XYZ file of C-alpha atoms in Angstrom:
470
model
C 18.669 -4.735 -20.450
C 15.058 -4.911 -20.789
C 14.678 -2.661 -17.813
C 17.168 0.150 -19.759
C 14.521 -0.312 -22.536
C 11.231 -0.210 -20.815
C 13.079 2.766 -18.787
C 13.853 4.962 -21.681
C 10.353 4.226 -23.598
C 8.306 5.566 -20.567
C 6.337 8.452 -20.668
C 7.227 11.650 -19.702
C 5.576 11.129 -16.042
C 6.881 8.359 -15.612
C 10.409 9.533 -15.810
C 9.817 12.497 -13.853
C 8.478 10.112 -10.873
C 11.734 7.982 -11.591
C 13.794 11.063 -11.504
C 12.273 12.105 -7.775
C 13.344 8.630 -6.522
C 17.018 9.133 -7.675
C 16.757 12.506 -5.729
C 15.280 11.483 -3.116
C 18.085 8.287 -3.052
C 20.831 11.170 -3.277
C 19.719 13.125 -0.430
C 19.511 9.976 1.888
C 23.094 8.880 0.497
C 24.542 12.013 1.676
C 23.173 11.740 4.914
C 24.365 8.481 5.256
C 27.899 9.858 3.868
C 27.665 13.071 6.632
C 27.256 10.858 8.958
C 30.478 8.589 8.351
C 32.455 11.762 8.168
C 31.106 12.559 11.203
C 32.149 9.259 12.702
C 35.721 9.936 11.290
C 36.273 13.182 12.933
C 34.672 12.362 16.315
C 36.221 8.730 16.950
C 35.804 9.799 20.448
C 32.411 9.741 20.173
C 31.112 6.783 18.685
C 27.514 7.088 20.747
C 26.994 10.201 18.912
C 27.702 9.237 15.655
C 25.589 5.795 15.929
C 22.918 7.772 17.268
C 23.392 10.249 13.889
C 22.968 7.022 12.264
C 20.132 6.137 13.777
C 18.247 9.190 12.655
C 18.890 8.147 9.061
C 16.662 5.312 9.357
C 13.385 8.033 8.894
C 14.914 9.112 5.923
C 15.296 6.254 4.362
C 12.264 4.601 4.954
C 10.936 7.242 3.541
C 12.788 6.967 0.531
C 12.042 3.326 0.390
C 8.453 3.786 0.655
C 8.045 6.715 -1.783
C 10.551 3.944 -4.154
C 7.640 1.269 -3.547
C 4.679 3.367 -4.518
C 6.925 4.598 -7.473
C 6.849 0.722 -8.699
C 3.189 0.315 -8.140
C 2.112 3.008 -10.835
C 4.687 1.923 -13.476
C 2.783 1.120 -16.760
C 5.553 -0.624 -17.857
C 6.027 -3.465 -16.364
C 2.232 -3.507 -15.709
C 0.870 -7.164 -16.761
C -0.830 -7.392 -20.058
C -2.327 -9.649 -22.266
C 0.092 -11.298 -24.196
C 3.417 -10.720 -22.279
C 3.484 -14.075 -20.860
C 3.893 -15.727 -24.229
C 7.102 -14.455 -24.788
C 8.426 -14.770 -21.662
C 7.280 -11.600 -19.463
C 4.954 -13.369 -16.844
C 4.251 -11.651 -13.434
C 7.681 -13.048 -12.177
C 9.542 -11.822 -15.085
C 7.777 -8.446 -14.722
C 8.200 -8.335 -10.677
C 11.776 -8.752 -11.271
C 12.250 -5.950 -14.095
C 10.590 -3.659 -11.759
C 12.645 -4.695 -9.053
C 15.872 -3.813 -11.658
C 13.909 -0.644 -12.373
C 14.087 0.832 -8.624
C 17.473 -0.415 -8.190
C 18.643 1.719 -11.162
C 16.775 4.735 -10.231
C 18.077 4.232 -6.485
C 21.764 3.786 -7.863
C 21.719 6.689 -9.833
C 21.042 8.828 -7.066
C 23.551 7.260 -4.821
C 26.481 8.013 -7.409
C 25.231 11.234 -7.809
C 25.609 11.611 -3.580
C 29.056 10.286 -3.783
C 30.315 12.608 -6.195
C 28.799 15.368 -4.129
C 30.144 14.780 -1.237
C 33.642 13.775 -2.690
C 33.293 17.419 -4.456
C 32.669 19.260 -0.946
C 35.569 16.921 0.714
C 37.811 18.945 -1.942
C 38.513 15.342 -3.154
C 37.872 16.181 -6.771
C 38.973 19.796 -7.265
C 41.429 19.878 -4.097
C 39.358 22.773 -2.567
C 37.380 21.417 0.663
C 34.328 23.083 1.637
C 34.585 25.420 4.801
C 31.376 26.630 5.495
C 28.454 25.481 7.970
C 28.320 21.822 8.519
C 32.075 21.567 7.527
C 32.538 19.194 10.342
C 30.721 16.122 8.640
C 32.603 16.062 6.089
C 36.449 15.531 7.746
C 38.444 16.783 4.335
C 41.635 16.044 6.306
C 41.424 12.652 7.033
C 41.234 9.690 4.050
C 37.519 8.351 3.425
C 37.175 4.622 3.740
C 35.896 3.257 0.599
C 34.275 0.281 1.382
C 32.395 1.987 4.468
C 30.856 4.471 1.699
C 30.191 2.128 -0.626
C 28.049 -0.214 1.995
C 26.568 2.836 2.991
C 25.056 4.008 -0.445
C 24.039 0.336 -1.293
C 21.508 0.408 1.298
C 18.779 2.303 -0.494
C 19.115 0.636 -3.863
C 19.307 -2.746 -2.152
C 16.331 -1.783 0.423
C 14.286 -0.423 -2.519
C 15.003 -3.349 -4.993
C 14.259 -6.216 -2.252
C 10.822 -4.323 -0.951
C 9.449 -4.043 -4.857
C 10.122 -7.346 -4.886
C 8.519 -8.713 -2.041
C 5.482 -6.548 -2.477
C 4.796 -7.040 -6.254
C 5.463 -11.096 -6.190
C 3.116 -12.858 -7.912
C 0.689 -14.441 -6.143
C -1.759 -17.315 -6.587
C -5.450 -15.807 -6.440
C -7.174 -19.393 -6.973
C -9.521 -20.473 -4.683
C -8.257 -23.102 -2.524
C -9.933 -26.444 -2.603
C -11.822 -27.207 -0.199
C -10.594 -30.490 2.150
C -12.216 -33.789 1.976
C -14.447 -34.647 4.761
C -14.606 -38.084 6.398
C -17.464 -39.563 8.099
C -17.138 -43.200 9.399
C -14.436 -45.745 9.093
C -13.914 -46.259 5.539
C -16.440 -43.920 3.642
C -15.197 -40.896 2.331
C -16.961 -37.827 1.288
C -18.881 -34.142 2.468
C -21.371 -35.814 4.698
C -25.168 -33.598 4.523
C -25.706 -34.365 7.718
C -23.916 -36.464 10.721
C -24.568 -40.405 11.497
C -25.267 -41.743 14.975
C -23.273 -44.812 15.930
C -24.350 -47.997 14.272
C -26.007 -46.315 11.537
C -24.303 -48.055 8.409
C -25.576 -51.573 10.384
C -28.874 -50.720 11.095
C -31.696 -53.231 9.580
C -32.824 -51.656 5.860
C -30.914 -48.710 6.521
C -29.273 -49.078 2.644
C -32.343 -51.065 1.198
C -33.587 -48.831 -1.720
C -37.531 -49.118 -1.983
C -38.586 -49.785 -5.585
C -40.745 -46.889 -6.587
C -43.293 -47.222 -9.516
C -42.726 -46.116 -12.468
C -45.433 -43.298 -13.201
C -47.603 -43.489 -16.458
C -46.817 -40.829 -18.841
C -49.240 -38.120 -19.300
C -51.487 -38.312 -22.516
C -50.228 -36.319 -25.486
C -52.324 -33.498 -26.770
C -53.330 -34.489 -30.142
C -53.779 -30.543 -31.000
C -49.631 -29.363 -29.870
C -47.137 -30.278 -32.529
C -44.955 -33.239 -31.810
C -41.220 -32.618 -31.367
C -38.820 -34.237 -33.073
C -37.321 -37.557 -32.277
C -33.654 -35.814 -32.208
C -34.439 -32.583 -30.326
C -33.144 -31.870 -26.509
C -36.496 -31.699 -25.599
C -37.718 -35.040 -26.529
C -34.546 -36.832 -25.369
C -35.180 -35.415 -21.982
C -38.922 -36.555 -21.366
C -37.896 -39.974 -22.852
C -35.043 -39.887 -20.354
C -37.396 -39.083 -17.311
C -40.361 -41.704 -18.662
C -38.962 -44.646 -16.656
C -38.276 -42.629 -13.701
C -34.583 -43.782 -13.194
C -33.536 -40.176 -14.375
C -34.714 -37.162 -14.059
C -36.343 -34.725 -16.575
C -33.900 -32.434 -17.321
C -35.267 -29.033 -18.594
C -34.139 -27.566 -22.425
C -31.131 -25.127 -22.588
C -32.385 -22.090 -22.321
C -31.198 -20.246 -25.889
C -27.786 -17.399 -25.569
C -28.602 -14.144 -24.726
C -27.876 -11.640 -28.053
C -24.952 -9.076 -27.467
C -25.532 -5.781 -26.891
C -26.404 -3.808 -30.109
C -25.756 -0.099 -28.776
C -22.224 -0.462 -30.375
C -20.262 0.194 -26.565
C -19.162 -2.788 -24.812
C -20.233 -3.990 -21.190
C -17.949 -2.144 -18.415
C -18.156 -3.823 -14.702
C -18.052 -1.300 -12.129
C -15.685 -2.000 -9.736
C -16.860 -3.718 -6.715
C -17.145 -2.060 -3.150
C -15.232 -3.790 -0.279
C -17.007 -6.292 1.047
C -15.809 -5.347 5.108
C -13.837 -2.356 6.232
C -10.386 -2.618 6.492
C -9.606 -4.201 9.550
C -6.565 -2.010 10.854
C -8.712 0.763 12.394
C -9.260 -1.023 16.029
C -5.431 -1.881 15.919
C -4.597 1.547 14.587
C -6.403 3.458 17.335
C -5.071 1.034 20.067
C -1.221 1.747 19.124
C -2.116 5.566 19.028
C -3.324 5.576 22.200
C -0.303 3.695 23.765
C 2.016 6.354 21.639
C 0.093 9.543 23.433
C 0.188 7.532 26.854
C 3.701 7.312 26.501
C 3.891 10.702 25.829
C 2.064 12.035 28.239
C 4.158 9.579 30.966
C 7.111 11.637 29.402
C 5.609 14.609 30.134
C 5.572 13.639 33.838
C 9.044 12.534 34.096
C 12.504 14.092 34.627
C 14.166 16.050 31.500
C 16.293 13.557 29.819
C 19.603 14.576 27.274
C 18.999 12.269 24.406
C 19.399 14.526 21.326
C 16.689 14.662 18.782
C 17.264 16.018 15.086
C 16.786 19.491 15.878
C 19.010 20.397 18.494
C 16.605 19.725 21.115
C 16.869 17.659 24.286
C 14.159 14.932 25.749
C 13.690 11.799 27.286
C 14.102 8.468 25.800
C 9.920 8.253 26.141
C 9.182 10.596 23.916
C 10.921 9.152 21.148
C 9.142 5.617 21.617
C 5.565 7.654 21.755
C 6.412 9.601 18.348
C 6.954 6.092 16.919
C 4.123 4.231 18.604
C 1.793 7.715 17.065
C 3.724 7.332 13.923
C 2.545 3.492 13.486
C -0.756 3.920 14.651
C -1.652 7.014 12.198
C -0.100 4.564 9.196
C -2.418 1.433 10.544
C -5.498 3.565 11.025
C -5.365 5.460 8.022
C -7.351 3.133 5.737
C -9.901 2.653 8.285
C -10.408 6.581 8.693
C -10.603 6.983 4.868
C -13.593 4.191 4.693
C -15.484 5.757 7.571
C -14.968 8.953 6.049
C -16.416 8.201 2.735
C -19.456 6.171 4.907
C -20.050 9.508 6.609
C -20.346 11.356 2.926
C -23.260 9.062 2.243
C -24.985 9.729 5.193
C -28.245 11.349 5.916
C -30.026 10.810 2.449
C -27.066 11.626 0.045
C -27.685 12.956 -3.291
C -26.036 11.364 -6.534
C -22.725 13.697 -6.114
C -21.813 12.511 -1.722
C -23.358 8.657 -2.975
C -20.795 8.823 -5.765
C -17.393 10.600 -3.927
C -18.643 8.292 -0.607
C -18.669 5.004 -2.911
C -15.347 5.708 -4.687
C -13.680 6.970 -0.819
C -14.801 3.835 0.402
C -13.070 1.440 -2.659
C -10.028 3.380 -2.668
C -9.617 3.310 1.491
C -6.872 0.443 1.165
C -4.965 1.994 -1.261
C -4.543 6.082 -0.181
C -5.620 5.640 3.288
C -2.156 4.508 4.612
C -0.268 7.421 2.898
C -2.983 9.449 4.217
C -2.149 8.126 7.785
C 1.944 8.577 7.116
C 1.335 12.091 5.650
C -0.048 12.896 8.618
C 1.928 11.669 11.721
C 4.715 13.395 9.306
C 2.221 16.924 9.746
C 1.799 16.218 13.320
C 5.675 15.791 14.094
C 6.783 18.577 11.651
C 4.278 21.160 13.319
C 4.899 20.038 16.777
C 9.241 20.505 16.338
C 8.305 23.937 14.489
C 6.112 25.194 17.368
C 8.740 24.717 20.190
C 11.126 27.223 17.742
C 11.871 30.281 19.816
C 14.728 32.627 20.475
C 16.318 30.577 22.968
C 16.478 27.347 21.069
C 19.066 26.447 18.799
C 19.159 26.603 15.177
C 18.061 23.628 12.761
C 21.578 22.954 11.123
C 21.779 22.315 7.066
C 21.574 18.470 7.662
C 18.289 18.434 9.601
C 17.005 20.650 7.549
C 17.748 18.417 4.780
C 16.296 15.207 6.659
C 13.069 16.886 7.195
C 13.031 18.065 3.506
C 13.642 14.292 2.578
C 10.530 12.837 4.957
C 8.072 15.209 3.522
C 8.674 15.823 0.617
C 8.794 11.438 0.112
C 5.436 11.319 2.188
C 3.585 13.943 0.074
C 4.995 12.935 -3.060
C 3.952 8.776 -1.866
C 0.272 10.452 -1.604
C 0.268 11.893 -5.046
C 1.456 8.893 -6.696
C -1.374 6.842 -4.542
C -3.731 9.140 -5.453
C -2.446 9.021 -9.353
C -2.845 5.328 -9.379
C -6.390 5.217 -7.843
C -7.186 7.236 -10.780
C -5.712 4.991 -13.237
C -7.363 2.108 -11.031
C -10.795 3.813 -11.740
C -10.557 4.806 -15.170
C -12.966 1.904 -16.381
C -15.638 3.449 -14.118
C -14.939 7.159 -15.026
C -15.495 6.049 -18.645
C -18.909 4.090 -17.738
C -20.326 6.884 -16.467
C -19.422 9.685 -19.381
C -20.646 7.503 -21.946
C -23.838 7.065 -19.638
C -24.385 10.691 -19.801
C -22.525 12.313 -16.189
C -20.848 15.808 -17.204
C -17.051 15.908 -16.025
C -17.794 18.491 -13.686
C -19.576 16.009 -12.000
C -16.462 14.132 -11.676
C -14.315 16.931 -11.044
C -16.893 18.276 -8.015
C -16.744 14.890 -6.657
C -12.815 14.560 -6.784
C -13.057 17.760 -4.576
C -15.702 16.623 -2.585
C -13.532 13.348 -1.607
C -10.566 15.734 -0.987
C -12.555 18.182 1.393
C -13.727 15.280 3.158
C -10.567 14.249 3.838
C -9.044 17.204 5.337
C -11.927 17.743 7.429
C -11.380 14.675 9.171
C -7.696 14.117 9.336
C -6.863 18.025 9.501
C -8.023 18.276 13.126
C -6.771 14.658 13.799
C -3.406 15.845 13.093
C -3.324 19.367 14.905
C -4.894 17.000 18.075
C -1.748 14.437 17.754
C 0.735 17.183 16.941
C -0.483 19.286 20.417
C -0.200 16.440 22.291
C 3.535 15.539 21.083
C 4.699 18.590 21.497
C 3.494 18.740 25.602
C 6.885 16.685 26.713
C 9.401 19.211 25.117
C 7.217 22.102 26.526
C 7.645 20.702 29.807
C 11.376 19.844 29.418
C 12.175 23.707 28.555
C-alpha cells in the first residue's frame, strides 16, 4: 500500500520512467511467450526452441538493468531526515523500492499476456494470420502454468536485483584489531620488543624528574583569575606530574553572508580498478572472434537469421563484458585527458566532473558501446542475399538498444541530481549558466571522441568472422 501511494504521488518525470520500465517488461514478456508458442508448434525441435529461449536472455538482462537504474533515481525511496522516526529506515525504503519495481514490471507482464492472447484469438476468436503467426500456435492450447512462469521472470529478477543492489550498508569504520605483544600484555605497541626486555634490570624503573621551579610572574601582567582555564592548566603543570594544557580556542564565528556553507564533492581517491581487467577481457573476446574467423563456418543460428561458429558467440560475450567493465576506467581517463596541457577553467571543471562521475556513468557507457558495436556489425552484413529480419528479431534489437540508451540517460539524470549542491555553489559564486552548459557539452564531446572510434573498431573486428563465413 505504501508503494502504491508513493507511486501515485511521484512527479511526471518519475512516472514516465516507470512507464518505460513497464513497456520494456511487456516487450520481454511477449518475446518469452512467443518462444513458448514456437515450442508448442515445433515439439519435434526442442533444441531450436531452447536456443530461442536462450536468445531472450539478452533482452531480459537489458530490462532488469534498466529497472535497476530507474529504482536508483526514484526520489520517493531516497533516505531523508525524519523518515526513520516513523519506521521508514533504509531497509524499509529498500523494500518499498523493490515493491515499486515489481509493480511496474508486473504491469508490463500482464499487458504482454493480454496482447499474446489477443493475437492468438483466445479473446476475440480471430487469430492473427500474418508474418510470425507460427510463434503463436493458435491451434494448440496454451499451458497457463508455463506462461505464468515465463511472465514472472522479469518481476522476480528485477525486484530481487533492486533489493540486493539497494540494500543498506554499514558505512561505519571498522575497529582496528588489538595488537598483542609479549606474553600477558596487550595493546598497541610503539616498537617491537626483544626477548627478555621485560625482565631486564632497570627496564621498568621510573627515574624521578626534578620539579622545575615556577617562573616568576611579571608584576606588570594581570593575574589570571583563580577559576579560569588558563590558571587551572598552569597549576596542574607546576608539580611536573601532568602536562601543561593550553586553553581551549574560541569557537569560530558562523558565516554572516547569509549563505549556508556547501562542501564540494571530493574527487575519487584513485581511479576505477576495472580498466586493466576490462582491457584483458576485451582482448580475449577479440582474440576469440579472430580465431572464429579462421575456423570453418558453423551452423549456429544467430538472431538475425545468419549462421556462424560457436566461438563467435563467446567472442561477442567477452567483448560486451570487457567494454562494460572498462567503461568507468575509460571515462575517468577521458576526464583526466581533459585537464591535461594547462587547462582553463572550463576544461578543468568538465574534467573534474567527469572524473567524479566515472563510476556512475561509465558502466552504462560501456554497455551502450557494446550494444552499438554489435548492432553495427549486424547491419553491415546485410545485402540482397541475406535473410530478412523477422518481427521478433527486430523487437529484440529494439528492446536491447532502447533499454541501454534509456539506462544511460537515467544514469545521467542521477549524476545531475548528485552534483546539485556543487552546481548551486558555483551559481552563488557568480559562475554564469552558459559556463555550466558549455562544460556539459564539452564532457559529452570528449566522451564521444573516446568511445566513438572504440565502438567502430570493436564493431569491425566483431563482423570479421561473419564476413569470412559468407
